[in-house]
Amino acid sequence: LGGVGHVSRVAVLRGGPDALVQPVPRSCDPLARRVGGAESLAAALRTANRDTVGVSQAIVALGASATILGLVRLLDASEQAVRAGVAQLYETGLAWDSSGILCLSPRLEAHWLAEIGGGRPVAKIAGSVLAENLRAAVGAFGPVPDGLRKTDLTARLSAIMSDPPLLAKVIAELPKPAKDRLGEYRRGYSDYYSGYGRARPRGPGQRDPTELLIAAGLLLPVNYGLELPREVAVAAWLGE
């Protein structure tokens, strides 16, 4: 709250159900604790409709890229509808604007992050991925020109994964076991991370679901484990 403008701070004061209950907070720290508390959050959510909830989830999914236009693209919704949802979040004190980036109550943000799942953005994961594995991930989506360096491959994969509809299409075409495994990675089931590279029993002609996710470019080998990029988790969440 200390980093937002006067207008956004006033919106939080007006919108938070108990922001101005006596004794009135005299600084940002006690105000943030009050409006971010479980009781205040529950009271605010009781007034939220389905569209408002969807907008709040999309803000979390976009993170530092959560702008109005970013929400429009991610939700494939009209700007008018997105602005209406954002306005409702402002009015209830659940969100505010910080230099053009939409921010959500930390407690609500943590709740939606757990539901969306996934790990770090692909650009941050790529530094721990071998160039040959990055090339294979990019190649899952189309031909890869010769001679690309690791930085080039990272940029290409980041661009690919910034297209949620494309990722959603790839996910939709996966066989059910691979979709189920993807859901397990989204929710952080660590037993699958530690099992990378170990043979798994399967029927004739069947591929391990984890191997299918790697082959589809959706799951990246990192050091001695695997990591699901946040962009893939967001695309899977959008398809639910």
PDB file of N, CA, C and O in Angstrom, residues 8-84:
ATOM      1  N   SER A   8      -5.600   5.083  -5.460  1.00  0.00           N
ATOM      2  CA  SER A   8      -5.730   3.661  -5.164  1.00  0.00           C
ATOM      3  C   SER A   8      -5.872   3.421  -3.669  1.00  0.00           C
ATOM      4  O   SER A   8      -6.628   2.551  -3.230  1.00  0.00           O
ATOM      5  N   ARG A   9      -5.153   4.199  -2.855  1.00  0.00           N
ATOM      6  CA  ARG A   9      -5.240   4.018  -1.409  1.00  0.00           C
ATOM      7  C   ARG A   9      -6.633   4.406  -0.904  1.00  0.00           C
ATOM      8  O   ARG A   9      -7.198   3.749  -0.026  1.00  0.00           O
ATOM      9  N   VAL A  10      -7.189   5.462  -1.473  1.00  0.00           N
ATOM     10  CA  VAL A  10      -8.551   5.862  -1.096  1.00  0.00           C
ATOM     11  C   VAL A  10      -9.547   4.767  -1.467  1.00  0.00           C
ATOM     12  O   VAL A  10     -10.482   4.477  -0.715  1.00  0.00           O
ATOM     13  N   ALA A  11      -9.338   4.122  -2.634  1.00  0.00           N
ATOM     14  CA  ALA A  11     -10.238   3.041  -3.058  1.00  0.00           C
ATOM     15  C   ALA A  11     -10.201   1.885  -2.068  1.00  0.00           C
ATOM     16  O   ALA A  11     -11.235   1.278  -1.762  1.00  0.00           O
ATOM     17  N   VAL A  12      -9.015   1.562  -1.561  1.00  0.00           N
ATOM     18  CA  VAL A  12      -8.909   0.492  -0.570  1.00  0.00           C
ATOM     19  C   VAL A  12      -9.649   0.881   0.708  1.00  0.00           C
ATOM     20  O   VAL A  12     -10.363   0.073   1.310  1.00  0.00           O
ATOM     21  N   LEU A  13      -9.498   2.122   1.121  1.00  0.00           N
ATOM     22  CA  LEU A  13     -10.181   2.588   2.336  1.00  0.00           C
ATOM     23  C   LEU A  13     -11.689   2.531   2.186  1.00  0.00           C
ATOM     24  O   LEU A  13     -12.416   2.149   3.102  1.00  0.00           O
ATOM     25  N   ARG A  14     -12.157   2.889   1.005  1.00  0.00           N
ATOM     26  CA  ARG A  14     -13.604   2.877   0.772  1.00  0.00           C
ATOM     27  C   ARG A  14     -14.140   1.470   0.583  1.00  0.00           C
ATOM     28  O   ARG A  14     -15.256   1.163   0.986  1.00  0.00           O
ATOM     29  N   GLY A  15     -13.326   0.626  -0.043  1.00  0.00           N
ATOM     30  CA  GLY A  15     -13.814  -0.700  -0.399  1.00  0.00           C
ATOM     31  C   GLY A  15     -13.673  -1.748   0.667  1.00  0.00           C
ATOM     32  O   GLY A  15     -14.511  -2.642   0.788  1.00  0.00           O
ATOM     33  N   GLY A  16     -12.599  -1.691   1.442  1.00  0.00           N
ATOM     34  CA  GLY A  16     -12.400  -2.702   2.475  1.00  0.00           C
ATOM     35  C   GLY A  16     -13.519  -2.662   3.493  1.00  0.00           C
ATOM     36  O   GLY A  16     -13.788  -1.613   4.068  1.00  0.00           O
ATOM     37  N   PRO A  17     -14.209  -3.778   3.738  1.00  0.00           N
ATOM     38  CA  PRO A  17     -15.363  -3.784   4.633  1.00  0.00           C
ATOM     39  C   PRO A  17     -15.060  -3.266   6.028  1.00  0.00           C
ATOM     40  O   PRO A  17     -15.933  -2.677   6.665  1.00  0.00           O
ATOM     41  N   ASP A  18     -13.829  -3.485   6.522  1.00  0.00           N
ATOM     42  CA  ASP A  18     -13.525  -3.037   7.872  1.00  0.00           C
ATOM     43  C   ASP A  18     -12.324  -2.102   7.910  1.00  0.00           C
ATOM     44  O   ASP A  18     -11.697  -1.925   8.955  1.00  0.00           O
ATOM     45  N   ALA A  19     -12.022  -1.461   6.764  1.00  0.00           N
ATOM     46  CA  ALA A  19     -10.833  -0.608   6.702  1.00  0.00           C
ATOM     47  C   ALA A  19     -10.917   0.576   7.653  1.00  0.00           C
ATOM     48  O   ALA A  19      -9.908   1.013   8.204  1.00  0.00           O
ATOM     49  N   LEU A  20     -12.109   1.097   7.849  1.00  0.00           N
ATOM     50  CA  LEU A  20     -12.260   2.301   8.662  1.00  0.00           C
ATOM     51  C   LEU A  20     -12.970   2.045   9.981  1.00  0.00           C
ATOM     52  O   LEU A  20     -13.429   2.984  10.635  1.00  0.00           O
ATOM     53  N   VAL A  21     -13.050   0.790  10.388  1.00  0.00           N
ATOM     54  CA  VAL A  21     -13.616   0.477  11.694  1.00  0.00           C
ATOM     55  C   VAL A  21     -12.699   1.034  12.774  1.00  0.00           C
ATOM     56  O   VAL A  21     -11.475   0.948  12.672  1.00  0.00           O
ATOM     57  N   GLN A  22     -13.273   1.606  13.800  1.00  0.00           N
ATOM     58  CA  GLN A  22     -12.479   2.168  14.889  1.00  0.00           C
ATOM     59  C   GLN A  22     -11.723   1.074  15.649  1.00  0.00           C
ATOM     60  O   GLN A  22     -12.263  -0.018  15.848  1.00  0.00           O
ATOM     61  N   PRO A  23     -10.490   1.324  16.066  1.00  0.00           N
ATOM     62  CA  PRO A  23      -9.692   2.522  15.802  1.00  0.00           C
ATOM     63  C   PRO A  23      -9.156   2.533  14.367  1.00  0.00           C
ATOM     64  O   PRO A  23      -8.682   1.510  13.881  1.00  0.00           O
ATOM     65  N   VAL A  24      -9.276   3.666  13.692  1.00  0.00           N
ATOM     66  CA  VAL A  24      -8.867   3.769  12.290  1.00  0.00           C
ATOM     67  C   VAL A  24      -7.346   3.640  12.186  1.00  0.00           C
ATOM     68  O   VAL A  24      -6.613   4.279  12.956  1.00  0.00           O
ATOM     69  N   PRO A  25      -6.839   2.801  11.273  1.00  0.00           N
ATOM     70  CA  PRO A  25      -5.385   2.675  11.100  1.00  0.00           C
ATOM     71  C   PRO A  25      -4.757   4.018  10.737  1.00  0.00           C
ATOM     72  O   PRO A  25      -5.296   4.763   9.922  1.00  0.00           O
ATOM     73  N   ARG A  26      -3.597   4.293  11.333  1.00  0.00           N
ATOM     74  CA  ARG A  26      -2.921   5.568  11.112  1.00  0.00           C
ATOM     75  C   ARG A  26      -1.776   5.472  10.111  1.00  0.00           C
ATOM     76  O   ARG A  26      -1.184   6.486   9.768  1.00  0.00           O
ATOM     77  N   SER A  27      -1.453   4.267   9.671  1.00  0.00           N
ATOM     78  CA  SER A  27      -0.364   4.104   8.709  1.00  0.00           C
ATOM     79  C   SER A  27      -0.658   2.912   7.817  1.00  0.00           C
ATOM     80  O   SER A  27      -1.622   2.169   8.037  1.00  0.00           O
ATOM     81  N   CYS A  28       0.191   2.706   6.809  1.00  0.00           N
ATOM     82  CA  CYS A  28      -0.050   1.642   5.830  1.00  0.00           C
ATOM     83  C   CYS A  28       0.071   0.250   6.437  1.00  0.00           C
ATOM     84  O   CYS A  28      -0.670  -0.658   6.047  1.00  0.00           O
ATOM     85  N   ASP A  29       1.006   0.040   7.355  1.00  0.00           N
ATOM     86  CA  ASP A  29       1.225  -1.297   7.893  1.00  0.00           C
ATOM     87  C   ASP A  29      -0.008  -1.865   8.597  1.00  0.00           C
ATOM     88  O   ASP A  29      -0.477  -2.962   8.268  1.00  0.00           O
ATOM     89  N   PRO A  30      -0.588  -1.148   9.572  1.00  0.00           N
ATOM     90  CA  PRO A  30      -1.804  -1.693  10.203  1.00  0.00           C
ATOM     91  C   PRO A  30      -2.986  -1.769   9.258  1.00  0.00           C
ATOM     92  O   PRO A  30      -3.836  -2.655   9.370  1.00  0.00           O
ATOM     93  N   LEU A  31      -3.057  -0.840   8.294  1.00  0.00           N
ATOM     94  CA  LEU A  31      -4.148  -0.888   7.319  1.00  0.00           C
ATOM     95  C   LEU A  31      -4.010  -2.139   6.458  1.00  0.00           C
ATOM     96  O   LEU A  31      -4.990  -2.849   6.203  1.00  0.00           O
ATOM     97  N   ALA A  32      -2.778  -2.453   6.014  1.00  0.00           N
ATOM     98  CA  ALA A  32      -2.561  -3.644   5.186  1.00  0.00           C
ATOM     99  C   ALA A  32      -2.910  -4.908   5.959  1.00  0.00           C
ATOM    100  O   ALA A  32      -3.509  -5.835   5.399  1.00  0.00           O
ATOM    101  N   ARG A  33      -2.541  -4.965   7.232  1.00  0.00           N
ATOM    102  CA  ARG A  33      -2.868  -6.146   8.040  1.00  0.00           C
ATOM    103  C   ARG A  33      -4.376  -6.310   8.179  1.00  0.00           C
ATOM    104  O   ARG A  33      -4.900  -7.426   8.155  1.00  0.00           O
ATOM    105  N   ARG A  34      -5.080  -5.176   8.297  1.00  0.00           N
ATOM    106  CA  ARG A  34      -6.530  -5.269   8.479  1.00  0.00           C
ATOM    107  C   ARG A  34      -7.232  -5.695   7.203  1.00  0.00           C
ATOM    108  O   ARG A  34      -8.018  -6.636   7.206  1.00  0.00           O
ATOM    109  N   VAL A  35      -6.964  -5.012   6.090  1.00  0.00           N
ATOM    110  CA  VAL A  35      -7.692  -5.328   4.848  1.00  0.00           C
ATOM    111  C   VAL A  35      -7.226  -6.656   4.260  1.00  0.00           C
ATOM    112  O   VAL A  35      -7.930  -7.258   3.452  1.00  0.00           O
ATOM    113  N   GLY A  36      -6.032  -7.122   4.666  1.00  0.00           N
ATOM    114  CA  GLY A  36      -5.542  -8.397   4.166  1.00  0.00           C
ATOM    115  C   GLY A  36      -5.863  -9.561   5.065  1.00  0.00           C
ATOM    116  O   GLY A  36      -5.490 -10.693   4.771  1.00  0.00           O
ATOM    117  N   GLY A  37      -6.566  -9.320   6.152  1.00  0.00           N
ATOM    118  CA  GLY A  37      -6.903 -10.377   7.084  1.00  0.00           C
ATOM    119  C   GLY A  37      -7.988 -11.291   6.549  1.00  0.00           C
ATOM    120  O   GLY A  37      -8.725 -10.949   5.616  1.00  0.00           O
ATOM    121  N   ALA A  38      -8.090 -12.464   7.161  1.00  0.00           N
ATOM    122  CA  ALA A  38      -9.047 -13.478   6.687  1.00  0.00           C
ATOM    123  C   ALA A  38     -10.480 -12.976   6.772  1.00  0.00           C
ATOM    124  O   ALA A  38     -11.279 -13.193   5.859  1.00  0.00           O
ATOM    125  N   GLU A  39     -10.844 -12.296   7.846  1.00  0.00           N
ATOM    126  CA  GLU A  39     -12.227 -11.837   8.006  1.00  0.00           C
ATOM    127  C   GLU A  39     -12.574 -10.783   6.968  1.00  0.00           C
ATOM    128  O   GLU A  39     -13.657 -10.817   6.366  1.00  0.00           O
ATOM    129  N   SER A  40     -11.678  -9.832   6.763  1.00  0.00           N
ATOM    130  CA  SER A  40     -11.922  -8.789   5.768  1.00  0.00           C
ATOM    131  C   SER A  40     -12.008  -9.383   4.372  1.00  0.00           C
ATOM    132  O   SER A  40     -12.873  -9.007   3.564  1.00  0.00           O
ATOM    133  N   LEU A  41     -11.118 -10.342   4.074  1.00  0.00           N
ATOM    134  CA  LEU A  41     -11.121 -10.977   2.763  1.00  0.00           C
ATOM    135  C   LEU A  41     -12.414 -11.750   2.520  1.00  0.00           C
ATOM    136  O   LEU A  41     -13.027 -11.658   1.450  1.00  0.00           O
ATOM    137  N   ALA A  42     -12.864 -12.508   3.535  1.00  0.00           N
ATOM    138  CA  ALA A  42     -14.098 -13.285   3.397  1.00  0.00           C
ATOM    139  C   ALA A  42     -15.291 -12.372   3.178  1.00  0.00           C
ATOM    140  O   ALA A  42     -16.173 -12.649   2.350  1.00  0.00           O
ATOM    141  N   ALA A  43     -15.328 -11.255   3.893  1.00  0.00           N
ATOM    142  CA  ALA A  43     -16.446 -10.311   3.743  1.00  0.00           C
ATOM    143  C   ALA A  43     -16.463  -9.706   2.350  1.00  0.00           C
ATOM    144  O   ALA A  43     -17.520  -9.543   1.730  1.00  0.00           O
ATOM    145  N   ALA A  44     -15.275  -9.391   1.823  1.00  0.00           N
ATOM    146  CA  ALA A  44     -15.199  -8.802   0.482  1.00  0.00           C
ATOM    147  C   ALA A  44     -15.592  -9.811  -0.588  1.00  0.00           C
ATOM    148  O   ALA A  44     -16.292  -9.473  -1.554  1.00  0.00           O
ATOM    149  N   LEU A  45     -15.179 -11.063  -0.429  1.00  0.00           N
ATOM    150  CA  LEU A  45     -15.479 -12.085  -1.431  1.00  0.00           C
ATOM    151  C   LEU A  45     -16.959 -12.423  -1.498  1.00  0.00           C
ATOM    152  O   LEU A  45     -17.457 -12.873  -2.528  1.00  0.00           O
ATOM    153  N   ARG A  46     -17.674 -12.195  -0.400  1.00  0.00           N
ATOM    154  CA  ARG A  46     -19.117 -12.483  -0.415  1.00  0.00           C
ATOM    155  C   ARG A  46     -19.859 -11.586  -1.396  1.00  0.00           C
ATOM    156  O   ARG A  46     -20.973 -11.916  -1.836  1.00  0.00           O
ATOM    157  N   THR A  47     -19.262 -10.469  -1.756  1.00  0.00           N
ATOM    158  CA  THR A  47     -19.912  -9.547  -2.703  1.00  0.00           C
ATOM    159  C   THR A  47     -19.443  -9.777  -4.133  1.00  0.00           C
ATOM    160  O   THR A  47     -19.929  -9.129  -5.049  1.00  0.00           O
ATOM    161  N   ALA A  48     -18.481 -10.675  -4.330  1.00  0.00           N
ATOM    162  CA  ALA A  48     -17.898 -10.886  -5.661  1.00  0.00           C
ATOM    163  C   ALA A  48     -18.738 -11.864  -6.475  1.00  0.00           C
ATOM    164  O   ALA A  48     -19.254 -12.850  -5.941  1.00  0.00           O
ATOM    165  N   ASN A  49     -18.869 -11.580  -7.779  1.00  0.00           N
ATOM    166  CA  ASN A  49     -19.561 -12.510  -8.666  1.00  0.00           C
ATOM    167  C   ASN A  49     -18.538 -13.343  -9.438  1.00  0.00           C
ATOM    168  O   ASN A  49     -17.326 -13.202  -9.263  1.00  0.00           O
ATOM    169  N   ARG A  50     -19.023 -14.209 -10.307  1.00  0.00           N
ATOM    170  CA  ARG A  50     -18.139 -15.125 -11.024  1.00  0.00           C
ATOM    171  C   ARG A  50     -17.137 -14.379 -11.890  1.00  0.00           C
ATOM    172  O   ARG A  50     -15.952 -14.745 -11.948  1.00  0.00           O
ATOM    173  N   ASP A  51     -17.590 -13.319 -12.575  1.00  0.00           N
ATOM    174  CA  ASP A  51     -16.686 -12.571 -13.450  1.00  0.00           C
ATOM    175  C   ASP A  51     -15.579 -11.896 -12.652  1.00  0.00           C
ATOM    176  O   ASP A  51     -14.414 -11.858 -13.080  1.00  0.00           O
ATOM    177  N   THR A  52     -15.943 -11.351 -11.488  1.00  0.00           N
ATOM    178  CA  THR A  52     -14.953 -10.686 -10.650  1.00  0.00           C
ATOM    179  C   THR A  52     -13.913 -11.680 -10.147  1.00  0.00           C
ATOM    180  O   THR A  52     -12.711 -11.390 -10.105  1.00  0.00           O
ATOM    181  N   VAL A  53     -14.365 -12.869  -9.774  1.00  0.00           N
ATOM    182  CA  VAL A  53     -13.438 -13.914  -9.332  1.00  0.00           C
ATOM    183  C   VAL A  53     -12.479 -14.279 -10.471  1.00  0.00           C
ATOM    184  O   VAL A  53     -11.270 -14.426 -10.271  1.00  0.00           O
ATOM    185  N   GLY A  54     -13.022 -14.417 -11.695  1.00  0.00           N
ATOM    186  CA  GLY A  54     -12.184 -14.744 -12.837  1.00  0.00           C
ATOM    187  C   GLY A  54     -11.122 -13.690 -13.107  1.00  0.00           C
ATOM    188  O   GLY A  54      -9.970 -14.012 -13.419  1.00  0.00           O
ATOM    189  N   VAL A  55     -11.494 -12.426 -12.965  1.00  0.00           N
ATOM    190  CA  VAL A  55     -10.534 -11.339 -13.164  1.00  0.00           C
ATOM    191  C   VAL A  55      -9.457 -11.392 -12.089  1.00  0.00           C
ATOM    192  O   VAL A  55      -8.267 -11.211 -12.374  1.00  0.00           O
ATOM    193  N   SER A  56      -9.835 -11.656 -10.845  1.00  0.00           N
ATOM    194  CA  SER A  56      -8.841 -11.717  -9.766  1.00  0.00           C
ATOM    195  C   SER A  56      -7.865 -12.880  -9.995  1.00  0.00           C
ATOM    196  O   SER A  56      -6.667 -12.747  -9.748  1.00  0.00           O
ATOM    197  N   GLN A  57      -8.373 -14.007 -10.482  1.00  0.00           N
ATOM    198  CA  GLN A  57      -7.486 -15.132 -10.783  1.00  0.00           C
ATOM    199  C   GLN A  57      -6.531 -14.779 -11.927  1.00  0.00           C
ATOM    200  O   GLN A  57      -5.350 -15.154 -11.900  1.00  0.00           O
ATOM    201  N   ALA A  58      -7.044 -14.071 -12.918  1.00  0.00           N
ATOM    202  CA  ALA A  58      -6.203 -13.695 -14.062  1.00  0.00           C
ATOM    203  C   ALA A  58      -5.107 -12.726 -13.642  1.00  0.00           C
ATOM    204  O   ALA A  58      -3.996 -12.763 -14.182  1.00  0.00           O
ATOM    205  N   ILE A  59      -5.388 -11.851 -12.685  1.00  0.00           N
ATOM    206  CA  ILE A  59      -4.363 -10.935 -12.178  1.00  0.00           C
ATOM    207  C   ILE A  59      -3.204 -11.732 -11.588  1.00  0.00           C
ATOM    208  O   ILE A  59      -2.033 -11.444 -11.831  1.00  0.00           O
ATOM    209  N   VAL A  60      -3.533 -12.766 -10.836  1.00  0.00           N
ATOM    210  CA  VAL A  60      -2.496 -13.611 -10.245  1.00  0.00           C
ATOM    211  C   VAL A  60      -1.744 -14.369 -11.329  1.00  0.00           C
ATOM    212  O   VAL A  60      -0.513 -14.488 -11.293  1.00  0.00           O
ATOM    213  N   ALA A  61      -2.472 -14.872 -12.322  1.00  0.00           N
ATOM    214  CA  ALA A  61      -1.840 -15.641 -13.395  1.00  0.00           C
ATOM    215  C   ALA A  61      -0.825 -14.799 -14.166  1.00  0.00           C
ATOM    216  O   ALA A  61       0.229 -15.291 -14.559  1.00  0.00           O
ATOM    217  N   LEU A  62      -1.120 -13.517 -14.353  1.00  0.00           N
ATOM    218  CA  LEU A  62      -0.226 -12.644 -15.121  1.00  0.00           C
ATOM    219  C   LEU A  62       0.915 -12.085 -14.280  1.00  0.00           C
ATOM    220  O   LEU A  62       1.950 -11.702 -14.822  1.00  0.00           O
ATOM    221  N   GLY A  63       0.737 -12.032 -12.980  1.00  0.00           N
ATOM    222  CA  GLY A  63       1.792 -11.523 -12.111  1.00  0.00           C
ATOM    223  C   GLY A  63       2.180 -10.099 -12.446  1.00  0.00           C
ATOM    224  O   GLY A  63       1.332  -9.202 -12.503  1.00  0.00           O
ATOM    225  N   ALA A  64       3.472  -9.889 -12.708  1.00  0.00           N
ATOM    226  CA  ALA A  64       3.978  -8.539 -12.973  1.00  0.00           C
ATOM    227  C   ALA A  64       3.514  -7.984 -14.313  1.00  0.00           C
ATOM    228  O   ALA A  64       3.786  -6.825 -14.627  1.00  0.00           O
ATOM    229  N   SER A  65       2.834  -8.798 -15.113  1.00  0.00           N
ATOM    230  CA  SER A  65       2.299  -8.328 -16.403  1.00  0.00           C
ATOM    231  C   SER A  65       0.796  -8.068 -16.336  1.00  0.00           C
ATOM    232  O   SER A  65       0.134  -7.985 -17.372  1.00  0.00           O
ATOM    233  N   ALA A  66       0.270  -7.950 -15.129  1.00  0.00           N
ATOM    234  CA  ALA A  66      -1.181  -7.813 -14.946  1.00  0.00           C
ATOM    235  C   ALA A  66      -1.639  -6.379 -15.222  1.00  0.00           C
ATOM    236  O   ALA A  66      -1.769  -5.555 -14.319  1.00  0.00           O
ATOM    237  N   THR A  67      -1.858  -6.097 -16.493  1.00  0.00           N
ATOM    238  CA  THR A  67      -2.440  -4.827 -16.913  1.00  0.00           C
ATOM    239  C   THR A  67      -3.841  -5.086 -17.454  1.00  0.00           C
ATOM    240  O   THR A  67      -4.221  -6.245 -17.671  1.00  0.00           O
ATOM    241  N   ILE A  68      -4.580  -4.030 -17.688  1.00  0.00           N
ATOM    242  CA  ILE A  68      -5.922  -4.187 -18.250  1.00  0.00           C
ATOM    243  C   ILE A  68      -5.859  -4.912 -19.593  1.00  0.00           C
ATOM    244  O   ILE A  68      -6.605  -5.878 -19.834  1.00  0.00           O
ATOM    245  N   LEU A  69      -4.957  -4.483 -20.464  1.00  0.00           N
ATOM    246  CA  LEU A  69      -4.866  -5.112 -21.790  1.00  0.00           C
ATOM    247  C   LEU A  69      -4.385  -6.557 -21.673  1.00  0.00           C
ATOM    248  O   LEU A  69      -4.808  -7.426 -22.444  1.00  0.00           O
ATOM    249  N   GLY A  70      -3.505  -6.825 -20.716  1.00  0.00           N
ATOM    250  CA  GLY A  70      -3.060  -8.195 -20.491  1.00  0.00           C
ATOM    251  C   GLY A  70      -4.203  -9.096 -20.075  1.00  0.00           C
ATOM    252  O   GLY A  70      -4.324 -10.241 -20.521  1.00  0.00           O
ATOM    253  N   LEU A  71      -5.091  -8.577 -19.221  1.00  0.00           N
ATOM    254  CA  LEU A  71      -6.258  -9.343 -18.794  1.00  0.00           C
ATOM    255  C   LEU A  71      -7.211  -9.588 -19.959  1.00  0.00           C
ATOM    256  O   LEU A  71      -7.794 -10.672 -20.078  1.00  0.00           O
ATOM    257  N   VAL A  72      -7.372  -8.583 -20.807  1.00  0.00           N
ATOM    258  CA  VAL A  72      -8.245  -8.729 -21.980  1.00  0.00           C
ATOM    259  C   VAL A  72      -7.768  -9.872 -22.860  1.00  0.00           C
ATOM    260  O   VAL A  72      -8.549 -10.713 -23.302  1.00  0.00           O
ATOM    261  N   ARG A  73      -6.447  -9.916 -23.099  1.00  0.00           N
ATOM    262  CA  ARG A  73      -5.888 -10.970 -23.953  1.00  0.00           C
ATOM    263  C   ARG A  73      -5.996 -12.338 -23.286  1.00  0.00           C
ATOM    264  O   ARG A  73      -6.354 -13.330 -23.935  1.00  0.00           O
ATOM    265  N   LEU A  74      -5.664 -12.405 -22.003  1.00  0.00           N
ATOM    266  CA  LEU A  74      -5.663 -13.696 -21.324  1.00  0.00           C
ATOM    267  C   LEU A  74      -7.069 -14.278 -21.223  1.00  0.00           C
ATOM    268  O   LEU A  74      -7.274 -15.479 -21.450  1.00  0.00           O
ATOM    269  N   LEU A  75      -8.044 -13.444 -20.890  1.00  0.00           N
ATOM    270  CA  LEU A  75      -9.410 -13.922 -20.689  1.00  0.00           C
ATOM    271  C   LEU A  75     -10.224 -13.948 -21.971  1.00  0.00           C
ATOM    272  O   LEU A  75     -11.349 -14.461 -21.972  1.00  0.00           O
ATOM    273  N   ASP A  76      -9.656 -13.366 -23.050  1.00  0.00           N
ATOM    274  CA  ASP A  76     -10.388 -13.268 -24.315  1.00  0.00           C
ATOM    275  C   ASP A  76     -11.752 -12.623 -24.072  1.00  0.00           C
ATOM    276  O   ASP A  76     -12.787 -13.110 -24.532  1.00  0.00           O
ATOM    277  N   ALA A  77     -11.727 -11.522 -23.333  1.00  0.00           N
ATOM    278  CA  ALA A  77     -12.953 -10.808 -22.960  1.00  0.00           C
ATOM    279  C   ALA A  77     -12.868  -9.377 -23.466  1.00  0.00           C
ATOM    280  O   ALA A  77     -11.805  -8.899 -23.875  1.00  0.00           O
ATOM    281  N   SER A  78     -13.987  -8.692 -23.441  1.00  0.00           N
ATOM    282  CA  SER A  78     -13.994  -7.300 -23.863  1.00  0.00           C
ATOM    283  C   SER A  78     -13.330  -6.433 -22.797  1.00  0.00           C
ATOM    284  O   SER A  78     -13.335  -6.765 -21.600  1.00  0.00           O
ATOM    285  N   GLU A  79     -12.756  -5.325 -23.227  1.00  0.00           N
ATOM    286  CA  GLU A  79     -12.125  -4.421 -22.272  1.00  0.00           C
ATOM    287  C   GLU A  79     -13.144  -3.876 -21.276  1.00  0.00           C
ATOM    288  O   GLU A  79     -12.844  -3.690 -20.091  1.00  0.00           O
ATOM    289  N   GLN A  80     -14.360  -3.650 -21.769  1.00  0.00           N
ATOM    290  CA  GLN A  80     -15.421  -3.142 -20.882  1.00  0.00           C
ATOM    291  C   GLN A  80     -15.710  -4.127 -19.749  1.00  0.00           C
ATOM    292  O   GLN A  80     -15.837  -3.737 -18.581  1.00  0.00           O
ATOM    293  N   ALA A  81     -15.798  -5.419 -20.098  1.00  0.00           N
ATOM    294  CA  ALA A  81     -16.079  -6.435 -19.070  1.00  0.00           C
ATOM    295  C   ALA A  81     -14.927  -6.545 -18.070  1.00  0.00           C
ATOM    296  O   ALA A  81     -15.154  -6.682 -16.860  1.00  0.00           O
ATOM    297  N   VAL A  82     -13.695  -6.475 -18.574  1.00  0.00           N
ATOM    298  CA  VAL A  82     -12.536  -6.562 -17.683  1.00  0.00           C
ATOM    299  C   VAL A  82     -12.487  -5.362 -16.751  1.00  0.00           C
ATOM    300  O   VAL A  82     -12.259  -5.504 -15.538  1.00  0.00           O
ATOM    301  N   ARG A  83     -12.715  -4.174 -17.304  1.00  0.00           N
ATOM    302  CA  ARG A  83     -12.684  -2.982 -16.459  1.00  0.00           C
ATOM    303  C   ARG A  83     -13.785  -3.034 -15.397  1.00  0.00           C
ATOM    304  O   ARG A  83     -13.593  -2.563 -14.265  1.00  0.00           O
ATOM    305  N   ALA A  84     -14.925  -3.593 -15.738  1.00  0.00           N
ATOM    306  CA  ALA A  84     -16.013  -3.720 -14.757  1.00  0.00           C
ATOM    307  C   ALA A  84     -15.599  -4.649 -13.622  1.00  0.00           C
ATOM    308  O   ALA A  84     -15.855  -4.373 -12.446  1.00  0.00           O
TER     309      ALA A  84
END
